[in-house]
mmCIF file of C-alpha atoms in Angstrom:
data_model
loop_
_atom_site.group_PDB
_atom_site.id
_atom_site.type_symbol
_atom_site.label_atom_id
_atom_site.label_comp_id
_atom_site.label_asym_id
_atom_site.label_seq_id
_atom_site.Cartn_x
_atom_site.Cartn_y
_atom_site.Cartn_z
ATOM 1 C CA UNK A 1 15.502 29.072 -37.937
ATOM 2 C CA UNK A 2 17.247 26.116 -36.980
ATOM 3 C CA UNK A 3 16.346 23.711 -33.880
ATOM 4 C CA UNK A 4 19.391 24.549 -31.781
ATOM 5 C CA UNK A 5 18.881 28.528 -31.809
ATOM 6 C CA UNK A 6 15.272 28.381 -31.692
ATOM 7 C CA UNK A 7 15.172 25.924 -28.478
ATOM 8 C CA UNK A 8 18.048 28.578 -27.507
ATOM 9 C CA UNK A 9 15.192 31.504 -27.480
ATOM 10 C CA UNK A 10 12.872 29.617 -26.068
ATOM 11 C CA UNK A 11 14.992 28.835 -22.982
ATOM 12 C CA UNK A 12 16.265 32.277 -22.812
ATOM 13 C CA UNK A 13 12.556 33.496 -22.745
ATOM 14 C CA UNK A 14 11.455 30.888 -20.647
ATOM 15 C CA UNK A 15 14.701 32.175 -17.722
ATOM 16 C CA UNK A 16 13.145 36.003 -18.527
ATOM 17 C CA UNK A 17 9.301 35.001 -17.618
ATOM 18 C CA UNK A 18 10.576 33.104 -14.408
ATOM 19 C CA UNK A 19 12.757 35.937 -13.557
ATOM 20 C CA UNK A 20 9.889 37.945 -13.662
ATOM 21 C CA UNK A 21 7.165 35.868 -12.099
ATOM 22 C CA UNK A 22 9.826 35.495 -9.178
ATOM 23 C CA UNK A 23 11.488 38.980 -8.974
ATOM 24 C CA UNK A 24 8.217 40.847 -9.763
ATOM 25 C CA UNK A 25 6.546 41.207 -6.403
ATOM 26 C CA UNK A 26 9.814 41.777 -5.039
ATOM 27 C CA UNK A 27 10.788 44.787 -6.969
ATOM 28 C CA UNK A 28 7.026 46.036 -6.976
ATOM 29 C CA UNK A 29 7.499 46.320 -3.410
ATOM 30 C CA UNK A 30 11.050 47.772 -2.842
ATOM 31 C CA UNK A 31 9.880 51.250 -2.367
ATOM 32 C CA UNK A 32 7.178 50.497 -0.010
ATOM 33 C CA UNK A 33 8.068 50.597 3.261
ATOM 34 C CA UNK A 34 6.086 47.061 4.338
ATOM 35 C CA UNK A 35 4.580 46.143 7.878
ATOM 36 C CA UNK A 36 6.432 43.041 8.317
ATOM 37 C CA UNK A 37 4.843 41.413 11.427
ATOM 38 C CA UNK A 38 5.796 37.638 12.217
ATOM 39 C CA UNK A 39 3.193 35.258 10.697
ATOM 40 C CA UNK A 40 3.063 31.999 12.322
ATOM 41 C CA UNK A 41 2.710 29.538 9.714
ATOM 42 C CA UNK A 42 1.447 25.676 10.821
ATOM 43 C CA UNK A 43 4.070 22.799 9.164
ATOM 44 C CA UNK A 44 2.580 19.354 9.381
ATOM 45 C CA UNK A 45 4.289 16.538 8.845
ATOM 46 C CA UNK A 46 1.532 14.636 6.255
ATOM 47 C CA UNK A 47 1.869 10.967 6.333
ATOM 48 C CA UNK A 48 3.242 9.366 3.268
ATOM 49 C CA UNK A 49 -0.039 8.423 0.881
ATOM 50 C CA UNK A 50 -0.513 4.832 1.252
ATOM 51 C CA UNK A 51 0.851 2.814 -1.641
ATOM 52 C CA UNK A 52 -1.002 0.323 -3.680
ATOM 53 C CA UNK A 53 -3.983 -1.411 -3.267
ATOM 54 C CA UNK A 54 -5.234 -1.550 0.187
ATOM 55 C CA UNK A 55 -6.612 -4.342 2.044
ATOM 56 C CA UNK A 56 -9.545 -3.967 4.810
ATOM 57 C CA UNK A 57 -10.509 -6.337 7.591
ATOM 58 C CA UNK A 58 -13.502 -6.327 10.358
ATOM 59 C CA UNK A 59 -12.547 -6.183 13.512
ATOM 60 C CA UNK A 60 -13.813 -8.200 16.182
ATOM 61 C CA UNK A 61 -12.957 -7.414 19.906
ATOM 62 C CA UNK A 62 -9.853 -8.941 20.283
ATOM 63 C CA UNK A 63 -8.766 -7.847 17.411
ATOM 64 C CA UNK A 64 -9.983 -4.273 18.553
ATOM 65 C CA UNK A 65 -8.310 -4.579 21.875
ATOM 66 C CA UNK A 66 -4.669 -5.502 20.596
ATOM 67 C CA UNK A 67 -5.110 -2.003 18.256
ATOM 68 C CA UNK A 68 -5.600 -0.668 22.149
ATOM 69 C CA UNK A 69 -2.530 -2.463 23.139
ATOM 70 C CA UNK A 70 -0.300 -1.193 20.449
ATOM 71 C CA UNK A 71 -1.620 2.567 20.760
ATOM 72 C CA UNK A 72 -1.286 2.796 24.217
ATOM 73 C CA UNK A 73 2.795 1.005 24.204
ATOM 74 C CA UNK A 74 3.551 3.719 21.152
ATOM 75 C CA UNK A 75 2.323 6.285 23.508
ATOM 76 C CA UNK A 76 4.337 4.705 26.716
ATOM 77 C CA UNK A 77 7.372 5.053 24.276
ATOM 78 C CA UNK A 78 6.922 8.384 23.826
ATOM 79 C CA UNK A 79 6.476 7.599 19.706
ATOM 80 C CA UNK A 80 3.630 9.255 18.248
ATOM 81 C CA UNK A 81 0.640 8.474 15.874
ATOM 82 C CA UNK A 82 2.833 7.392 12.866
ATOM 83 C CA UNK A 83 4.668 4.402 14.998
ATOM 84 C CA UNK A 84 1.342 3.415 16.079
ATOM 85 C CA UNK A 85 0.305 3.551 12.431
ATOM 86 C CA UNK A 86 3.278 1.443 11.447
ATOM 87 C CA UNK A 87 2.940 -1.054 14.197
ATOM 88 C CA UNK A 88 -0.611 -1.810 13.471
ATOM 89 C CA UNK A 89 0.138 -1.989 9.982
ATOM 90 C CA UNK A 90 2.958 -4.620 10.840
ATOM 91 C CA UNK A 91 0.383 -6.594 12.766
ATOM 92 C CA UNK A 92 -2.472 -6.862 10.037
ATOM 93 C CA UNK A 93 0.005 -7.999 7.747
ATOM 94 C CA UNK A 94 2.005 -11.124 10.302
ATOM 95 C CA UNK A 95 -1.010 -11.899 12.345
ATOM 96 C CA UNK A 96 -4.851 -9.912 11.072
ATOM 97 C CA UNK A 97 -4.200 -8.614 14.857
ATOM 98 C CA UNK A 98 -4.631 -11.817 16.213
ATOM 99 C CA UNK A 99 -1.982 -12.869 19.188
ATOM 100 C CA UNK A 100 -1.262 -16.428 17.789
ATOM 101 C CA UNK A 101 0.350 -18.920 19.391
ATOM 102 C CA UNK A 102 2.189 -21.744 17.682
ATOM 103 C CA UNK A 103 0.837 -22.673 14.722
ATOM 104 C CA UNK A 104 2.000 -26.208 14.543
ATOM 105 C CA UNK A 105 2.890 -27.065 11.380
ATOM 106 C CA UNK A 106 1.254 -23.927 9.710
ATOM 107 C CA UNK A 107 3.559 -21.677 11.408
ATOM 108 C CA UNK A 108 6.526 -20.148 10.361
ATOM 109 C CA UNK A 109 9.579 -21.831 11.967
ATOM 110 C CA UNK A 110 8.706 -20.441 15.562
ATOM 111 C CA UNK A 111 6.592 -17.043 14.603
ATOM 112 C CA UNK A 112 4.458 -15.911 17.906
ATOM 113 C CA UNK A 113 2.124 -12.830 18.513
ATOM 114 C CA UNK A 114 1.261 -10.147 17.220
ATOM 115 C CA UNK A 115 4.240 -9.125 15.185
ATOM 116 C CA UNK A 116 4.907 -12.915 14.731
ATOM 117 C CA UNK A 117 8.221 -12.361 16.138
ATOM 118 C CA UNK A 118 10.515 -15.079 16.931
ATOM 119 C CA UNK A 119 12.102 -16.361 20.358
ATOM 120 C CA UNK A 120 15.093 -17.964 18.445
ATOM 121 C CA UNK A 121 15.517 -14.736 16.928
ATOM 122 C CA UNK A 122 16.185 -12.885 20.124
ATOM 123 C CA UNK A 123 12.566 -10.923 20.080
ATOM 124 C CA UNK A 124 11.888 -12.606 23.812
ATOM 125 C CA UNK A 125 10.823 -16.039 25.508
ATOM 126 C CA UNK A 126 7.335 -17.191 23.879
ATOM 127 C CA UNK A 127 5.379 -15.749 27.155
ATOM 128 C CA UNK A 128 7.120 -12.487 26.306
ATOM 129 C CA UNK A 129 6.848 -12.374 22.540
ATOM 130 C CA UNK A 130 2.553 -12.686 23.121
ATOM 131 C CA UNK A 131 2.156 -9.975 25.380
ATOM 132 C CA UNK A 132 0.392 -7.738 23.264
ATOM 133 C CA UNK A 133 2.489 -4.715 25.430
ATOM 134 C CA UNK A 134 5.944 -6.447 25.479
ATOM 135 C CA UNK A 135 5.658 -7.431 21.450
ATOM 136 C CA UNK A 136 4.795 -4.000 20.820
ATOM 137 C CA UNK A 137 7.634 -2.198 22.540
ATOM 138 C CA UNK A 138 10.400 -4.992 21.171
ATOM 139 C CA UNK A 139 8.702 -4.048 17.947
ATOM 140 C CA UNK A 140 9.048 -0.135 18.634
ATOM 141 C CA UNK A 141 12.171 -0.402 19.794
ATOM 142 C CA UNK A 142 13.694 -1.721 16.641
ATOM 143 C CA UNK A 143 11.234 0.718 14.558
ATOM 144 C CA UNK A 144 13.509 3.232 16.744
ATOM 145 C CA UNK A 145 16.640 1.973 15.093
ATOM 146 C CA UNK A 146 15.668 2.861 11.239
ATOM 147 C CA UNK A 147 17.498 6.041 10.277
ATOM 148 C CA UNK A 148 14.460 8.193 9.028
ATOM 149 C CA UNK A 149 11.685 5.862 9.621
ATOM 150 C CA UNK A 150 9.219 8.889 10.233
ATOM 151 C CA UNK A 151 9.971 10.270 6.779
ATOM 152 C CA UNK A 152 10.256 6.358 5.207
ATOM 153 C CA UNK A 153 7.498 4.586 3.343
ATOM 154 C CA UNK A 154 5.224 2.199 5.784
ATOM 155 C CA UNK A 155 5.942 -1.328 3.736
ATOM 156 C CA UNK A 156 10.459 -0.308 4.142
ATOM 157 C CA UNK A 157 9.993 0.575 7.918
ATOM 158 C CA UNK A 158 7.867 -2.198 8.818
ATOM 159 C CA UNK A 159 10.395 -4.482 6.623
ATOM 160 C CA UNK A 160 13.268 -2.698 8.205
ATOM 161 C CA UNK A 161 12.550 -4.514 11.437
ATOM 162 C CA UNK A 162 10.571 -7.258 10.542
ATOM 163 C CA UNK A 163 12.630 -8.609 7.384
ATOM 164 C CA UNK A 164 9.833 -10.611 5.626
ATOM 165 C CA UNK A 165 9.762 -12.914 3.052
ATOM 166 C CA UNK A 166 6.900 -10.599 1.719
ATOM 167 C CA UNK A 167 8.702 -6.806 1.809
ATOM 168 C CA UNK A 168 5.740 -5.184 0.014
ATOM 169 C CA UNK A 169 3.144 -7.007 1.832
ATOM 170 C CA UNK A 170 2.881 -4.187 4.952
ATOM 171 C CA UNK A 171 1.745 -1.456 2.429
ATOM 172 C CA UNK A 172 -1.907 -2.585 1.836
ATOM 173 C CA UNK A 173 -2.397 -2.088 5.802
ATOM 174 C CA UNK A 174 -1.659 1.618 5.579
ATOM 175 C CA UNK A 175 -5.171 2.934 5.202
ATOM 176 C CA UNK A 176 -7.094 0.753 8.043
ATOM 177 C CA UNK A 177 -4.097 1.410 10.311
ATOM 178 C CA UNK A 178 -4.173 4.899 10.200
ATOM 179 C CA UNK A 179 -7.622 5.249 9.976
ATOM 180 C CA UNK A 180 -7.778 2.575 13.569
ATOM 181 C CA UNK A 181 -5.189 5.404 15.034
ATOM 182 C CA UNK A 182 -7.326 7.924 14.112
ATOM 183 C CA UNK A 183 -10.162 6.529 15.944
ATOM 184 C CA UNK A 184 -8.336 5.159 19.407
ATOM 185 C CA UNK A 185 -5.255 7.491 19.532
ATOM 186 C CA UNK A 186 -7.526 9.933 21.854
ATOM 187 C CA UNK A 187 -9.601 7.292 23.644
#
């Protein structure tokens, strides 16, 4: 038999068993009169699976209190658990959660806060830009400007608004930010 007619068959067989895996309970059940009663069925919206290697840090109070911060300004905006998750991703990678000031010559041009957002950039004046709750919301609010962002990977939403040098860098944060929502979203 030659290639082209046997890979033919096989296709043809292959549409036949589908047909019938499909179409089977169907037609098994045309003559029964069924008791169709509305079943509500649960959708949730899974987050995406983190990607890549992840990265952990311990906490220490501060640290713990601006994953507070940022949970409780998603929640003023109305955002839920997967902006939060984003955010504090956002902030492990620019800052380890810390609300830094100006780095002197170790900083980068005029980074501040959290998000390491900058005043010449048009994020806010320096007192502004290291309020834990004002950084936060100038941060949501742009989050709030990516088409799709709930659907989107972590690392291209975070780099959506924050347009690092290091695109990829917000993915390792994934895990410990969603597991620090998990634990302080309800608190």
């Amino acid at each position: 038999m030659n290639t082209i007619f046997r890979k033919s068959m096989l296709s043809v067989a292959g549409l036949a068993f589908a047909g019938g895996v499909f179409a089977g309970p169907i037609a098994a059940h045309a003559g029964n009169p069924v008791d169709a009663k509305p079943v509500a069925v649960a959708v949730q919206s899974a987050a995406p699976k983190p990607q890549g290697d992840q990265s952990h840090i311990t906490l220490n109070d501060e640290q713990t209190a601006n994953v507070k911060a940022i949970i409780a300004a998603t929640k003023k905006a109305g955002l839920p658990e997967r902006a939060a998750v984003i955010s504090i991703a956002t902030s492990l990678q620019e800052s380890k959660l810390e609300n830094l000031g100006h780095l002197g010559d170790a900083n980068d041009h005029d980074s501040l806060g959290l998000f390491q957002q900058r005043p010449t950039s048009g994020w806010g004046t320096p007192e502004q830009i290291t309020d834990p709750a004002y950084s936060t919301t100038a941060f949501l609010k742009g989050l709030r400007q990516v088409d799709g962002w709930q659907d989107m990977a972590l690392t291209d939403a975070a780099q959506t608004v924050q347009v690092s040098a290091y695109p990829d860098a917000y993915a390792q944060w994934e895990q410990q930010a969603t597991d620090l929502v998990g634990q302080y979203w309800n608190s």
